[in-house]
Structures are given as structure tokens and as C-alpha cells.
CSV table of C-alpha atoms in Angstrom, one decimal:
chain,number,residue,atom,x,y,z
A,14,MET,CA,10.7,-17.6,8.5
A,15,GLN,CA,13.8,-19.0,10.1
A,16,ALA,CA,13.4,-21.7,12.7
A,17,GLY,CA,14.0,-20.5,16.3
A,18,VAL,CA,12.7,-17.0,15.7
A,19,SER,CA,10.0,-16.3,18.2
A,20,CYS,CA,6.5,-15.2,17.3
A,21,LYS,CA,4.5,-13.6,20.1
A,22,GLN,CA,0.9,-14.4,19.2
A,23,LEU,CA,-1.1,-12.4,21.5
A,24,VAL,CA,-4.2,-14.5,21.1
A,25,SER,CA,-2.4,-17.0,23.2
A,26,THR,CA,0.9,-17.3,25.2
A,27,GLU,CA,2.1,-20.0,22.9
A,28,SER,CA,5.4,-19.3,21.1
A,29,VAL,CA,5.6,-20.7,17.6
A,30,ASN,CA,8.2,-20.7,14.9
A,31,SER,CA,6.1,-19.2,12.1
A,32,MET,CA,4.0,-16.1,11.4
A,33,ALA,CA,1.3,-18.5,10.0
A,34,SER,CA,-2.1,-17.8,11.6
A,35,ARG,CA,-3.4,-20.7,13.7
A,36,VAL,CA,-6.8,-19.0,13.7
A,37,GLU,CA,-9.5,-20.4,11.4
A,38,HIS,CA,-12.7,-18.5,10.4
A,39,PRO,CA,-15.5,-21.0,10.1
A,40,ALA,CA,-18.2,-18.5,11.1
A,41,ALA,CA,-17.1,-16.4,8.0
A,42,GLY,CA,-17.6,-13.1,9.9
A,43,TYR,CA,-15.2,-11.5,7.4
A,44,ARG,CA,-18.2,-11.3,5.0
A,45,LYS,CA,-19.4,-8.3,7.0
A,46,ILE,CA,-16.4,-6.1,5.9
A,47,PHE,CA,-17.4,-6.6,2.3
A,48,GLU,CA,-21.1,-5.5,2.7
A,49,THR,CA,-22.7,-2.1,1.9
A,50,VAL,CA,-23.2,0.3,4.8
A,51,GLU,CA,-24.9,3.7,5.1
A,52,GLU,CA,-23.1,6.9,5.7
A,53,LEU,CA,-23.6,8.7,9.1
A,54,SER,CA,-25.5,11.9,9.4
A,55,GLU,CA,-23.2,13.0,12.3
A,56,PRO,CA,-20.2,11.7,14.3
A,57,ILE,CA,-21.1,9.0,16.8
A,58,PRO,CA,-19.3,8.6,20.2
A,59,ALA,CA,-17.1,5.6,20.9
A,60,GLU,CA,-16.9,3.7,24.2
A,61,ILE,CA,-13.2,3.6,25.3
A,62,THR,CA,-11.6,0.7,27.1
A,63,GLY,CA,-8.0,0.9,28.2
A,64,VAL,CA,-6.0,4.1,28.4
A,65,LEU,CA,-5.4,6.3,25.4
A,66,PRO,CA,-1.9,8.1,25.4
A,67,SER,CA,-2.5,11.6,26.6
A,68,TRP,CA,-0.5,13.0,23.6
A,69,LEU,CA,-2.6,11.2,21.0
A,70,GLY,CA,-4.9,13.9,19.6
A,71,GLY,CA,-6.0,14.2,16.0
A,72,SER,CA,-7.8,12.4,13.3
A,73,LEU,CA,-7.4,9.0,11.7
A,74,LEU,CA,-8.6,9.3,8.1
A,75,ARG,CA,-9.2,6.1,6.0
A,76,MET,CA,-10.4,5.3,2.5
A,77,GLY,CA,-12.1,2.2,1.2
A,78,PRO,CA,-15.2,0.8,-0.6
A,79,GLY,CA,-18.5,1.1,1.2
A,80,LEU,CA,-21.2,0.7,-1.5
A,81,PHE,CA,-21.2,-2.7,-3.4
A,82,GLU,CA,-24.3,-2.3,-5.4
A,83,VAL,CA,-26.5,0.5,-6.9
A,84,GLY,CA,-30.2,-0.6,-6.9
A,85,ASP,CA,-30.3,-4.1,-8.3
A,86,GLU,CA,-26.9,-3.7,-10.0
A,87,PRO,CA,-24.1,-5.4,-8.0
A,88,PHE,CA,-20.4,-4.5,-8.3
A,89,TYR,CA,-18.3,-7.6,-8.8
A,90,HIS,CA,-14.8,-6.6,-7.6
A,91,LEU,CA,-13.6,-5.2,-4.3
A,92,PHE,CA,-12.1,-2.1,-6.1
A,93,ASP,CA,-15.4,-1.3,-7.8
A,94,GLY,CA,-17.1,-0.5,-4.5
A,95,GLN,CA,-17.9,3.2,-4.2
A,96,ALA,CA,-15.5,5.3,-2.1
A,97,LEU,CA,-16.3,5.9,1.5
A,98,MET,CA,-14.2,8.2,3.7
A,99,HIS,CA,-13.9,7.3,7.4
A,100,LYS,CA,-12.7,9.4,10.4
A,101,PHE,CA,-11.9,8.6,14.0
A,102,ASP,CA,-11.4,11.8,15.9
A,103,LEU,CA,-9.4,11.8,19.2
A,104,LYS,CA,-9.8,14.9,21.3
A,105,ASN,CA,-9.5,15.5,25.0
A,106,GLY,CA,-9.7,11.8,25.8
A,107,GLN,CA,-12.9,11.4,23.8
A,108,VAL,CA,-13.3,9.5,20.5
A,109,THR,CA,-15.9,9.9,17.8
A,110,TYR,CA,-16.4,8.1,14.4
A,111,TYR,CA,-17.8,9.6,11.2
A,112,ARG,CA,-18.1,8.4,7.6
A,113,LYS,CA,-19.3,9.9,4.4
A,114,PHE,CA,-19.7,8.8,0.8
A,115,PHE,CA,-18.1,10.8,-2.0
A,116,THR,CA,-20.3,13.2,-4.0
A,117,TYR,CA,-21.1,11.5,-7.3
A,118,PHE,CA,-19.5,13.6,-10.0
A,119,LYS,CA,-20.8,11.8,-13.1
A,120,GLY,CA,-22.3,8.6,-11.7
A,121,ILE,CA,-20.0,5.6,-11.1
A,122,GLU,CA,-16.8,6.1,-13.1
A,123,VAL,CA,-13.5,4.4,-12.9
A,124,THR,CA,-11.9,7.8,-12.9
A,125,ASP,CA,-13.8,9.3,-10.0
A,126,ASN,CA,-13.7,6.5,-7.5
A,127,CYS,CA,-10.9,7.7,-5.1
A,128,LEU,CA,-11.2,4.8,-2.7
A,129,VAL,CA,-7.5,3.9,-2.2
A,130,ASN,CA,-5.7,6.6,-0.1
A,131,ILE,CA,-5.7,10.1,1.2
A,132,TYR,CA,-2.7,12.5,1.6
A,133,PRO,CA,-1.9,16.2,1.8
A,134,ILE,CA,-0.6,18.4,-1.0
A,135,GLY,CA,0.4,21.8,0.5
A,136,GLU,CA,-2.3,22.8,2.8
A,137,ASP,CA,-5.0,20.7,1.1
A,138,PHE,CA,-6.0,17.0,1.4
A,139,TYR,CA,-6.8,14.7,-1.5
A,140,ALA,CA,-8.4,11.3,-1.8
A,141,VAL,CA,-6.9,9.3,-4.6
A,142,THR,CA,-7.1,6.2,-6.7
A,143,GLU,CA,-4.6,5.5,-9.5
A,144,THR,CA,-6.1,7.6,-12.3
A,145,ASN,CA,-5.4,11.2,-13.3
A,146,TYR,CA,-8.3,12.4,-11.2
A,147,ILE,CA,-7.8,13.2,-7.5
A,148,THR,CA,-10.5,14.6,-5.2
A,149,LYS,CA,-10.0,17.5,-2.9
A,150,VAL,CA,-11.7,16.8,0.5
A,151,ASP,CA,-12.3,18.7,3.7
A,152,PRO,CA,-10.7,16.5,6.4
A,153,ASP,CA,-13.0,17.9,9.1
A,154,SER,CA,-16.4,17.7,7.5
A,155,LEU,CA,-15.4,14.9,5.0
A,156,GLU,CA,-17.1,17.0,2.3
A,157,THR,CA,-15.8,16.5,-1.3
A,158,LEU,CA,-14.8,19.9,-2.5
A,159,SER,CA,-13.6,19.5,-6.1
A,160,LYS,CA,-12.3,17.0,-8.7
A,161,VAL,CA,-8.8,17.8,-9.9
A,162,ASP,CA,-7.5,16.5,-13.2
A,163,LEU,CA,-3.7,16.1,-12.9
A,164,CYS,CA,-3.4,16.1,-16.7
A,165,LYS,CA,-4.0,19.9,-16.5
A,166,TYR,CA,-0.7,20.2,-14.7
A,167,LEU,CA,1.4,17.2,-15.6
A,168,SER,CA,2.0,14.8,-18.5
A,169,VAL,CA,0.7,11.7,-16.8
A,170,ASN,CA,-2.2,9.3,-17.4
A,171,GLY,CA,-2.4,8.5,-13.7
A,172,VAL,CA,-0.1,8.4,-10.6
A,173,THR,CA,0.5,5.9,-7.8
A,174,ALA,CA,-1.6,6.0,-4.7
A,175,HIS,CA,1.6,6.2,-2.6
A,176,PRO,CA,3.6,9.3,-3.2
A,177,HIS,CA,6.7,10.1,-1.1
A,178,THR,CA,7.1,13.2,0.9
A,179,ASP,CA,10.5,14.8,1.5
A,180,THR,CA,11.4,16.5,4.8
A,181,ASP,CA,10.6,20.0,3.3
A,182,GLY,CA,7.1,18.9,2.2
A,183,THR,CA,8.1,18.3,-1.5
A,184,ILE,CA,6.0,15.4,-2.9
A,185,TYR,CA,7.3,12.9,-5.5
A,186,ASN,CA,5.2,10.4,-7.4
A,187,ILE,CA,5.4,8.4,-10.6
A,188,GLY,CA,2.9,7.8,-13.4
A,189,ASN,CA,2.8,6.5,-16.9
A,190,CYS,CA,2.7,8.8,-19.9
A,191,PHE,CA,3.3,9.0,-23.7
A,192,GLY,CA,6.9,9.6,-24.3
A,193,LYS,CA,8.9,9.9,-27.5
A,194,ASN,CA,7.3,8.6,-30.8
A,195,MET,CA,4.1,7.9,-28.8
A,196,SER,CA,5.8,5.1,-26.9
A,197,LEU,CA,4.8,4.7,-23.3
A,198,ALA,CA,7.1,5.8,-20.6
A,199,TYR,CA,7.1,6.6,-16.8
A,200,ASN,CA,7.3,10.1,-15.5
A,201,ILE,CA,8.6,11.0,-12.1
A,202,VAL,CA,6.8,14.1,-10.9
A,203,LYS,CA,7.6,16.7,-8.3
A,204,ILE,CA,5.0,18.8,-6.4
A,205,PRO,CA,6.5,21.6,-4.3
A,206,PRO,CA,5.6,22.2,-0.6
A,207,ALA,CA,3.0,24.7,0.6
A,208,GLN,CA,3.6,28.1,-1.1
A,209,LYS,CA,4.2,31.3,0.8
A,210,ASP,CA,1.9,33.2,-1.5
A,211,ASN,CA,-0.9,30.6,-0.8
A,212,SER,CA,-1.0,29.6,-4.5
A,213,ASP,CA,-1.8,26.0,-5.4
A,214,PRO,CA,1.4,23.8,-5.4
A,215,LEU,CA,-0.1,21.7,-8.2
A,216,GLU,CA,0.4,24.8,-10.5
A,217,LYS,CA,4.1,24.6,-9.9
A,218,SER,CA,4.4,20.8,-10.3
A,219,GLN,CA,6.7,19.4,-12.9
A,220,VAL,CA,8.1,16.2,-14.5
A,221,VAL,CA,11.7,15.7,-13.3
A,222,ALA,CA,12.7,12.5,-15.0
A,223,GLN,CA,11.4,10.0,-17.6
A,224,LEU,CA,12.0,6.2,-17.5
A,225,PRO,CA,11.4,4.0,-20.6
A,226,SER,CA,8.7,1.3,-20.7
A,227,SER,CA,9.8,-2.2,-21.7
A,228,GLU,CA,6.6,-2.6,-23.7
A,229,ARG,CA,5.8,0.2,-26.2
A,230,LEU,CA,2.0,0.4,-25.7
A,231,LYS,CA,1.4,-1.4,-22.3
A,232,PRO,CA,2.8,0.2,-19.1
A,233,SER,CA,3.3,-1.9,-16.0
A,234,TYR,CA,0.8,-1.6,-13.2
A,235,MET,CA,2.3,0.4,-10.3
A,236,HIS,CA,1.0,1.1,-6.9
A,237,SER,CA,4.1,2.5,-5.1
A,238,PHE,CA,7.8,3.1,-5.7
A,239,GLY,CA,10.9,3.6,-3.6
A,240,MET,CA,12.9,6.7,-2.7
A,241,THR,CA,16.2,7.0,-1.0
A,242,ASP,CA,18.2,10.2,-0.2
A,243,ASN,CA,19.6,10.3,-3.8
A,244,TYR,CA,17.7,7.8,-5.9
A,245,PHE,CA,14.2,6.7,-7.1
A,246,VAL,CA,13.5,3.0,-7.4
A,247,PHE,CA,10.9,1.9,-9.9
A,248,VAL,CA,9.9,-1.8,-10.2
A,249,GLU,CA,8.5,-2.6,-13.6
A,250,GLN,CA,6.4,-5.8,-13.1
A,251,PRO,CA,4.7,-8.2,-15.6
A,252,VAL,CA,1.2,-7.1,-14.7
A,253,LYS,CA,0.3,-4.7,-17.6
A,254,ILE,CA,-2.4,-2.1,-18.2
A,255,ASN,CA,-4.1,-2.1,-21.5
A,256,LEU,CA,-4.1,1.7,-21.7
A,257,LEU,CA,-6.7,1.9,-24.5
A,258,LYS,CA,-9.1,0.0,-22.4
A,259,PHE,CA,-8.2,1.9,-19.3
A,260,LEU,CA,-8.7,5.3,-20.8
A,261,SER,CA,-12.0,4.4,-22.2
A,262,ALA,CA,-13.3,2.0,-19.5
A,263,TRP,CA,-15.9,4.4,-18.1
A,264,SER,CA,-17.4,5.1,-21.6
A,265,ILE,CA,-17.7,1.4,-22.6
A,266,THR,CA,-20.9,-0.2,-21.3
A,267,GLY,CA,-20.0,-2.9,-18.7
A,268,ALA,CA,-16.2,-2.3,-18.8
A,269,THR,CA,-14.6,-2.2,-15.3
A,270,TYR,CA,-11.3,-1.5,-13.7
A,271,MET,CA,-10.3,-5.2,-13.8
A,272,ASP,CA,-11.0,-5.4,-17.6
A,273,CYS,CA,-7.9,-3.2,-18.2
A,274,PHE,CA,-5.2,-5.6,-16.9
A,275,GLU,CA,-3.3,-8.4,-18.5
A,276,SER,CA,0.0,-10.3,-17.8
A,277,ASN,CA,3.2,-10.6,-19.7
A,278,ASP,CA,4.4,-14.2,-18.9
A,279,SER,CA,7.9,-13.7,-20.4
A,280,MET,CA,9.3,-10.4,-19.3
A,281,GLY,CA,10.1,-11.2,-15.6
A,282,THR,CA,10.5,-8.1,-13.5
A,283,TRP,CA,12.8,-5.1,-14.0
A,284,PHE,CA,14.2,-2.6,-11.5
A,285,HIS,CA,14.9,0.9,-12.8
A,286,LEU,CA,17.0,3.6,-11.0
A,287,ALA,CA,16.9,7.4,-11.4
A,288,THR,CA,18.9,9.9,-9.7
A,289,LYS,CA,17.1,12.5,-7.6
A,290,ASP,CA,19.1,15.7,-7.7
A,291,PRO,CA,19.7,16.4,-10.5
A,292,ALA,CA,17.0,13.9,-11.6
A,293,GLY,CA,17.8,11.6,-14.5
A,294,TYR,CA,17.4,8.0,-15.6
A,295,LEU,CA,20.3,5.6,-15.0
A,296,SER,CA,20.1,3.8,-18.4
A,297,SER,CA,23.4,2.0,-17.7
A,298,HIS,CA,21.9,0.0,-14.8
A,299,LYS,CA,19.7,-2.8,-16.0
A,300,PHE,CA,18.5,-5.0,-13.1
A,301,ARG,CA,16.3,-8.0,-13.8
A,302,THR,CA,14.7,-10.8,-11.7
A,303,SER,CA,12.0,-13.5,-12.0
A,304,ALA,CA,8.4,-12.4,-12.2
A,305,PHE,CA,6.4,-11.1,-9.3
A,306,ASN,CA,3.4,-8.9,-8.5
A,307,LEU,CA,4.1,-5.8,-6.4
A,308,PHE,CA,1.8,-3.4,-4.7
A,309,HIS,CA,3.8,-2.1,-1.7
A,310,HIS,CA,7.4,-1.0,-1.2
A,311,ILE,CA,8.3,-1.1,2.4
A,312,ASN,CA,11.5,1.0,2.4
A,313,ALA,CA,14.6,1.6,0.4
A,314,TYR,CA,18.0,3.0,1.5
A,315,GLU,CA,21.6,3.4,0.4
A,316,ASP,CA,24.4,1.5,2.1
A,317,GLU,CA,28.1,1.2,1.1
A,318,GLY,CA,27.5,1.7,-2.6
A,319,PHE,CA,24.3,-0.4,-2.7
A,320,ILE,CA,20.6,0.3,-2.7
A,321,VAL,CA,18.6,-2.0,-0.4
A,322,VAL,CA,15.0,-2.4,-1.5
A,323,ASP,CA,12.4,-4.2,0.8
A,324,LEU,CA,9.2,-5.2,-0.9
A,325,CYS,CA,5.9,-7.1,-0.3
A,326,THR,CA,5.9,-9.5,-3.3
A,327,TRP,CA,3.6,-12.1,-4.8
A,328,LYS,CA,5.4,-14.8,-6.9
A,329,GLY,CA,4.7,-15.0,-10.6
A,330,HIS,CA,2.9,-13.0,-13.3
A,331,ASP,CA,-0.7,-14.0,-12.4
A,332,PHE,CA,-2.4,-10.8,-11.2
A,333,VAL,CA,-3.3,-10.9,-7.5
A,334,TYR,CA,-6.3,-8.7,-8.0
A,335,ASN,CA,-7.9,-11.6,-10.0
A,336,TYR,CA,-8.5,-13.2,-6.6
A,337,LEU,CA,-10.2,-10.2,-5.0
A,338,TYR,CA,-13.7,-10.6,-6.6
A,339,LEU,CA,-16.4,-10.1,-4.0
A,340,ALA,CA,-17.9,-13.5,-4.8
A,341,ASN,CA,-14.5,-15.1,-3.7
A,342,LEU,CA,-14.2,-13.0,-0.6
A,343,ARG,CA,-17.8,-13.7,0.6
A,344,GLU,CA,-17.5,-17.5,0.3
A,345,GLU,CA,-17.5,-20.0,3.1
A,346,TRP,CA,-14.1,-20.3,4.8
A,347,GLU,CA,-13.1,-23.6,3.2
A,348,GLU,CA,-13.9,-22.2,-0.2
A,349,VAL,CA,-12.0,-19.0,0.5
A,350,LYS,CA,-9.0,-21.1,1.4
A,351,LYS,CA,-9.4,-23.3,-1.7
A,352,ALA,CA,-9.5,-20.3,-4.0
A,353,ALA,CA,-6.4,-18.7,-2.4
A,354,MET,CA,-4.4,-21.9,-3.0
A,355,LYS,CA,-4.4,-21.0,-6.7
A,356,ALA,CA,-3.2,-17.4,-6.2
A,357,PRO,CA,0.4,-16.3,-6.2
A,358,GLN,CA,2.4,-17.0,-3.0
A,359,PRO,CA,3.2,-13.9,-0.9
A,360,GLU,CA,6.7,-13.2,0.4
A,361,VAL,CA,8.5,-10.2,2.0
A,362,ARG,CA,11.8,-9.9,0.1
A,363,ARG,CA,15.0,-7.8,0.2
A,364,TYR,CA,16.7,-7.0,-3.1
A,365,VAL,CA,20.1,-5.3,-3.3
A,366,LEU,CA,21.1,-3.2,-6.3
A,367,PRO,CA,24.9,-2.4,-6.7
A,368,LEU,CA,25.5,1.1,-7.9
A,369,ASP,CA,29.1,0.5,-9.1
A,370,ILE,CA,28.9,-2.1,-11.8
A,371,HIS,CA,31.7,-1.3,-14.2
A,372,ARG,CA,34.8,-2.8,-12.6
A,373,GLU,CA,33.3,-6.1,-11.7
A,374,GLU,CA,33.6,-9.3,-13.7
A,375,GLN,CA,30.6,-11.3,-15.0
A,376,GLY,CA,29.2,-14.2,-13.1
A,377,LYS,CA,30.3,-12.9,-9.7
A,378,ASN,CA,28.0,-11.9,-6.9
A,379,LEU,CA,28.4,-8.1,-6.6
A,380,VAL,CA,26.8,-7.7,-3.2
A,381,SER,CA,29.3,-7.4,-0.4
A,382,LEU,CA,27.0,-6.2,2.4
A,383,SER,CA,27.6,-8.5,5.4
A,384,TYR,CA,24.0,-8.7,6.6
A,385,THR,CA,22.1,-10.0,3.6
A,386,THR,CA,22.1,-13.1,1.4
A,387,ALA,CA,20.6,-11.2,-1.5
A,388,THR,CA,22.8,-11.4,-4.7
A,389,ALA,CA,23.3,-9.5,-7.9
A,390,VAL,CA,25.2,-11.1,-10.8
A,391,LEU,CA,26.3,-9.3,-14.0
A,392,HIS,CA,25.5,-11.2,-17.2
A,393,SER,CA,27.2,-10.9,-20.6
A,394,ASP,CA,24.3,-8.8,-22.0
A,395,GLY,CA,25.0,-6.1,-19.4
A,396,THR,CA,21.9,-6.9,-17.3
A,397,ILE,CA,22.3,-7.7,-13.6
A,398,TRP,CA,20.3,-10.7,-12.3
A,399,LEU,CA,18.9,-10.2,-8.8
A,400,GLU,CA,18.1,-12.9,-6.3
A,401,PRO,CA,16.4,-11.8,-3.1
A,402,GLU,CA,16.8,-12.5,0.6
A,403,VAL,CA,13.4,-13.7,2.0
A,404,LEU,CA,12.6,-11.7,5.1
A,405,LEU,CA,9.2,-13.4,5.8
A,406,SER,CA,7.2,-16.2,4.3
A,407,GLY,CA,4.4,-18.4,5.3
A,408,PRO,CA,2.0,-20.5,3.2
A,409,ARG,CA,-0.9,-18.2,2.0
A,410,GLN,CA,0.0,-15.8,4.8
A,411,ALA,CA,0.8,-12.4,3.4
A,412,PHE,CA,2.4,-9.4,5.2
A,413,GLU,CA,0.8,-6.5,3.3
A,414,PHE,CA,0.0,-2.7,3.7
A,415,PRO,CA,3.4,-2.1,5.3
A,416,GLN,CA,4.2,0.9,7.4
A,417,ILE,CA,7.4,2.2,8.9
A,418,ASN,CA,8.3,5.1,11.1
A,419,TYR,CA,8.3,7.2,8.0
A,420,SER,CA,9.5,10.6,9.4
A,421,GLN,CA,12.5,9.0,10.9
A,422,CYS,CA,13.3,6.1,8.6
A,423,ARG,CA,12.2,6.8,5.0
A,424,GLY,CA,15.2,6.2,2.8
A,425,LYS,CA,17.3,5.3,5.9
A,426,LYS,CA,18.6,2.0,7.2
A,427,TYR,CA,15.9,0.8,9.6
A,428,SER,CA,14.8,-2.1,11.8
A,429,PHE,CA,11.0,-2.3,11.9
A,430,THR,CA,8.0,-2.5,9.6
A,431,TYR,CA,4.4,-3.1,10.6
A,432,GLY,CA,1.8,-4.7,8.4
A,433,LEU,CA,-1.6,-6.3,8.0
A,434,GLY,CA,-1.6,-10.1,8.1
A,435,LEU,CA,-3.7,-11.6,5.3
A,436,ASN,CA,-4.7,-15.2,6.0
A,437,HIS,CA,-5.8,-16.6,2.5
A,438,PHE,CA,-6.7,-12.9,1.6
A,439,ILE,CA,-8.7,-12.4,4.8
A,440,PRO,CA,-7.2,-9.7,7.1
A,441,ASP,CA,-7.0,-11.3,10.6
A,442,ARG,CA,-3.8,-10.0,12.4
A,443,ILE,CA,-1.3,-7.2,12.8
A,444,VAL,CA,2.3,-8.1,12.4
A,445,LYS,CA,5.5,-6.3,13.4
A,446,LEU,CA,8.7,-7.5,11.6
A,447,ASN,CA,12.3,-6.8,12.5
A,448,VAL,CA,13.9,-6.7,9.0
A,449,GLN,CA,17.3,-7.2,10.5
A,450,THR,CA,16.7,-10.2,12.8
A,451,LYS,CA,13.4,-11.5,11.1
A,452,GLU,CA,11.8,-11.6,14.5
A,453,THR,CA,8.0,-11.1,14.4
A,454,TRP,CA,5.3,-10.0,16.9
A,455,VAL,CA,1.6,-10.6,16.2
A,456,TRP,CA,-1.6,-9.1,17.5
A,457,GLN,CA,-4.6,-11.2,16.9
A,458,GLU,CA,-8.0,-11.7,18.4
A,459,GLU,CA,-10.7,-14.3,17.5
A,460,GLU,CA,-13.2,-13.1,14.9
A,461,CYS,CA,-11.5,-9.8,14.5
A,462,TYR,CA,-10.6,-8.3,11.1
A,463,PRO,CA,-8.1,-5.4,11.3
A,464,SER,CA,-6.9,-2.9,8.7
A,465,GLU,CA,-3.6,-1.4,7.8
A,466,PRO,CA,-1.8,-0.3,11.0
A,467,LEU,CA,-0.6,3.3,10.9
A,468,PHE,CA,2.4,4.2,12.9
A,469,VAL,CA,2.3,7.4,15.0
A,470,PRO,CA,5.6,8.3,16.8
A,471,THR,CA,5.6,9.4,20.4
A,472,PRO,CA,6.4,13.1,20.5
A,473,GLY,CA,10.2,13.6,21.0
A,474,ALA,CA,10.9,9.9,20.7
A,475,THR,CA,14.4,8.7,19.8
A,476,GLU,CA,13.7,4.9,19.5
A,477,GLU,CA,12.5,3.9,16.1
A,478,ASP,CA,9.5,1.9,17.4
A,479,ASP,CA,8.5,4.3,20.2
A,480,GLY,CA,4.9,5.1,19.3
A,481,VAL,CA,1.5,3.6,18.7
A,482,LEU,CA,-0.2,1.7,15.9
A,483,LEU,CA,-3.7,2.7,14.9
A,484,SER,CA,-6.0,0.2,13.1
A,485,ILE,CA,-9.7,0.0,12.4
A,486,VAL,CA,-10.9,-3.4,13.5
A,487,VAL,CA,-14.2,-5.1,12.9
A,488,LYS,CA,-15.6,-7.7,15.3
A,489,PRO,CA,-18.9,-8.9,13.8
A,490,GLY,CA,-21.4,-10.1,16.4
A,491,ALA,CA,-19.9,-7.9,19.2
A,492,GLU,CA,-22.3,-5.3,20.8
A,493,ARG,CA,-20.1,-2.6,19.3
A,494,PRO,CA,-18.7,-4.3,16.2
A,495,GLY,CA,-16.3,-1.6,14.9
A,496,PHE,CA,-13.4,-0.2,16.9
A,497,LEU,CA,-10.3,1.9,16.7
A,498,LEU,CA,-7.4,-0.3,18.1
A,499,VAL,CA,-4.4,1.5,19.7
A,500,LEU,CA,-1.4,-0.8,20.1
A,501,ASP,CA,2.0,-0.1,21.7
A,502,ALA,CA,4.3,-0.3,18.7
A,503,MET,CA,7.2,-1.6,20.7
A,504,LYS,CA,5.5,-4.6,22.3
A,505,LEU,CA,2.4,-4.9,20.0
A,506,THR,CA,0.2,-5.0,23.2
A,507,GLU,CA,-3.1,-3.3,23.4
A,508,LEU,CA,-3.3,0.1,25.0
A,509,ALA,CA,-6.9,1.0,24.3
A,510,ARG,CA,-9.8,0.5,21.9
A,511,ALA,CA,-12.6,2.9,21.1
A,512,ALA,CA,-15.7,0.9,20.0
A,513,VAL,CA,-18.8,2.1,18.0
A,514,ASN,CA,-22.1,0.5,17.4
A,515,THR,CA,-21.7,0.1,13.7
A,516,ILE,CA,-20.0,-2.3,11.2
A,517,ILE,CA,-17.1,-0.6,9.4
A,518,PRO,CA,-16.4,-2.0,5.9
A,519,VAL,CA,-12.9,-2.8,4.7
A,520,THR,CA,-10.5,0.1,4.4
A,521,LEU,CA,-7.4,0.3,2.3
A,522,HIS,CA,-5.1,3.2,3.2
A,523,GLY,CA,-5.2,6.4,5.1
A,524,MET,CA,-3.3,8.9,7.2
A,525,TYR,CA,-3.1,10.3,10.7
A,526,LYS,CA,-3.6,14.1,10.9
A,527,PRO,CA,-2.3,15.5,14.2
């Protein structure tokens, strides 16, 4: 982070020149968010402090792990924990909290455990992980209704947990598949909006474009992708899925999700572009950069013949998930910090991809946008080497689970993103970042462990950051240790909290249903 940029850390009035968290966690209260909880038989009322905006009425739905052992058999990795669905309901100034485990379809299977995200398809809601199985759920009762195999509708082995939704309700996603000559490829898929005849949109889903894989039998791990008005952006990273292991993981005794990953230490990272309408792979544009892990795209947009791509990256090819074993996360604070020092360094980066590459000479920076230091240089082999502009960086301080004002800014030039601050992998603050000025604002409270902040715009708002952020926070030791935090998205100041008398385990992603 540049010197002289203010950071309003709301745990104190002190202004500092870094987003780095000054807060230590010697009591190790964070262990509580990685422990098994029981589901609730009925919603429980929350005690509200502060004032909830009168227009805020709906449900915050969240997914995450909630069961970390079955009998005497422990799970070892954060993402092996069994899926638990959470709901905070806001109605008529009252707030309730409810949670429910998924129905076990066939015991504990890699394919069934939809613990990552929840999103609508047409009129229905689905909990998802990254396999070909998604689970239809009732957002009111949290009942699991049916398991859906996407392979019945689409040629994919799995899709990302972060689809994009167009203004008309059309959904786009990307997944790996077997392409020509049984080589692996990546398929961009399209699911139409809700149908007038009430038929299932999944039945009319289709593959619209196919992108090649740099390795014939090992696709890159993907958790999200970028979409502008006219392009799809896919980042092919050096973390690879051993597909044979992945497709058979649930039938091999002792095999887990994490056994399926490996790293390619020589490929670096590739950016692929595809056009949106008509959809097609831009094979002439070969963008390359040094190795990084990627989970979350922040946003991508077109500007003056360039595509600007903002990402939450982790330097190098060593897979970040290797550091999310429960034994690591439940250690004493000094041990947590020690382990995190070996992990890849997080950084928020901006990459700029030139669309017109034919008339330029080699060795020259093709990026002419005045507001970025990101570069793109054409090499003799036809590849374009990208160097990023760093938007935010602090030692072992990650900005992750990014959110934007999606309805207003997806695919458009924008100013603000909101994220969860990870302090040596422990979530301990909420951060707002101005991607144009690099100014940050921080909400943080001692012994508090928040989750991904979801942005909800104020009805009729014109300003990009006019709205609230919703985050589930855990404060172990408090009389009511779990609460829904409502922040003013402009100032990152607290408007209200709705606290319940139960610990809430870590949640990953979710949605707000008005």
C-alpha cells in the first residue's frame, strides 16, 4: 500500500499507512469457528443493538462447513467439513437466525458436499461446491430438495462456485470437460433466465465456447472467472487437478478433496479471452505472467481497447489450500503465524490486457491507460507478458472474498470493492478498498471473526457505495457470541448488530435474498 494513504481502523482512531492488522489473537478465540456445531430445530430470535435500515428486509443465506468429524473419525481439511446452511431473516425490524445441515445423500462424498456458495437459477436456489453436483434447496425452510447432476445437461466435469448473472437473468459459468481427442478443455456454459412456461432453465442450458487446456490431462483449478460486456476472462493457473483422482475420490478409501491437487512449477499463469456474443475463443491472444494462485476475481471491464482485470492473488505455484488444514487453523496464535509465513504472499493486483495487438512492435509496453502502471509486452513468440499494478499488499495480510456493487458495476469501470481481511489466514477485519486511489477503510473489533461482507444497495441509490454490508461475525466469550453485523458501506461504520446465543462456524460464500 502506498505511503500517505489513510487507513481508518475503527478499533482505534489511529491513522496508519498500511492495511496490516495491528490486532494479535493470543487467546486463539478463532478456534471456535472451526468447531462442530449442532443444527437448530427452529429459528432463534436475535437481540438488536443499533438501528437497522427500514428498507432492509430479506434473508442472508450463507454456506460453510459445520461438522468436522463423524463419530470418532475426524475430517482433516477445512473443506472436508460437512455443509451447513445458515439464514439470518430480517422482517419488520426483527431478526432471527436458523441453520440446517444438508441431507446426506450417500454418506460423506466429495461430490455431495455443497458447502461453498448458494445462488439462484431461474426461480430455484442451489447450493454448490465445484463438482458436477449441485443441490436444490428451499431458501425458506433450508430443506434440501434434490441433488442435480449438471452432466445430464452439459458437457462439464464441474463448474466454478461463482457464476456471473447478466441483467436479464442469464447465468454464465465455466467448467472443465473432455474436448477433442480426449484432451481436456474448458467449456463456458450459459443457463437462460426463468422460463415463461415454468420449465427448468437447466434443460435449455448450453455450452457456448470452448477454451483449450495448456496440459492435456490436467485442468487448472478454477474458482471464479471474469465477465465484461463483451468478453469472458479465464485465468489458467499452475494449480492443477488430477482429474482421475478427482473423479474417483469418493470411491477410494481415504481419498479426499485435497488429494486431487498438484502444482505445475514451470507453466506460470495464462490469461485466456473469449468473446461473448457470438461466443468464441480468441486463440490469437496469448497472455502470460508469473505464477500465482487465484480464487477470486474482483471485477473486469473494458476501457479504450483494453480489458482491466482485478484479482485477489497469492504469489507462486504452491497451493494455498495446503495451509488450510484444521490442525493448522486450530493452533496457538504464534504457531498459526509461523505456518502462514511459509505460505504464498497475498496481493490485490490489476492486470491490463490489450485487445489490439497486431500493429504494435515487440518489446514495447502496449498499455496506454493513464491511470495504471500495469504493463503488457509483446514477445517474439507471439505471447504477451503481463506485469500487474499492485492495488493492495501487506505482509501475510490478505484481502479476500471480494464483493462489489454487482448490479451496478459488474463489467463496468468502478471504484470500490469490499473484502474479508485475513491475518495469517485468520479472518479478523472487513476492508473497503478504493481501486482507483488505493485508499482503504477497516472495520475491526477485538476478538471478532467476521465473514465475507455482502453488499446490499440502498433502494434507488445512485452512488456506487450507497448501501450496507452484511457479515456474520463470531465473538467467542461474548454472552451472545454470533451476530449479524450491518455496516454503512460508505463509511464502514456500524449501523446495527443482531446477536444470537450460539457460536456460528466459519462461512464461505452466500447471497442476500430480498
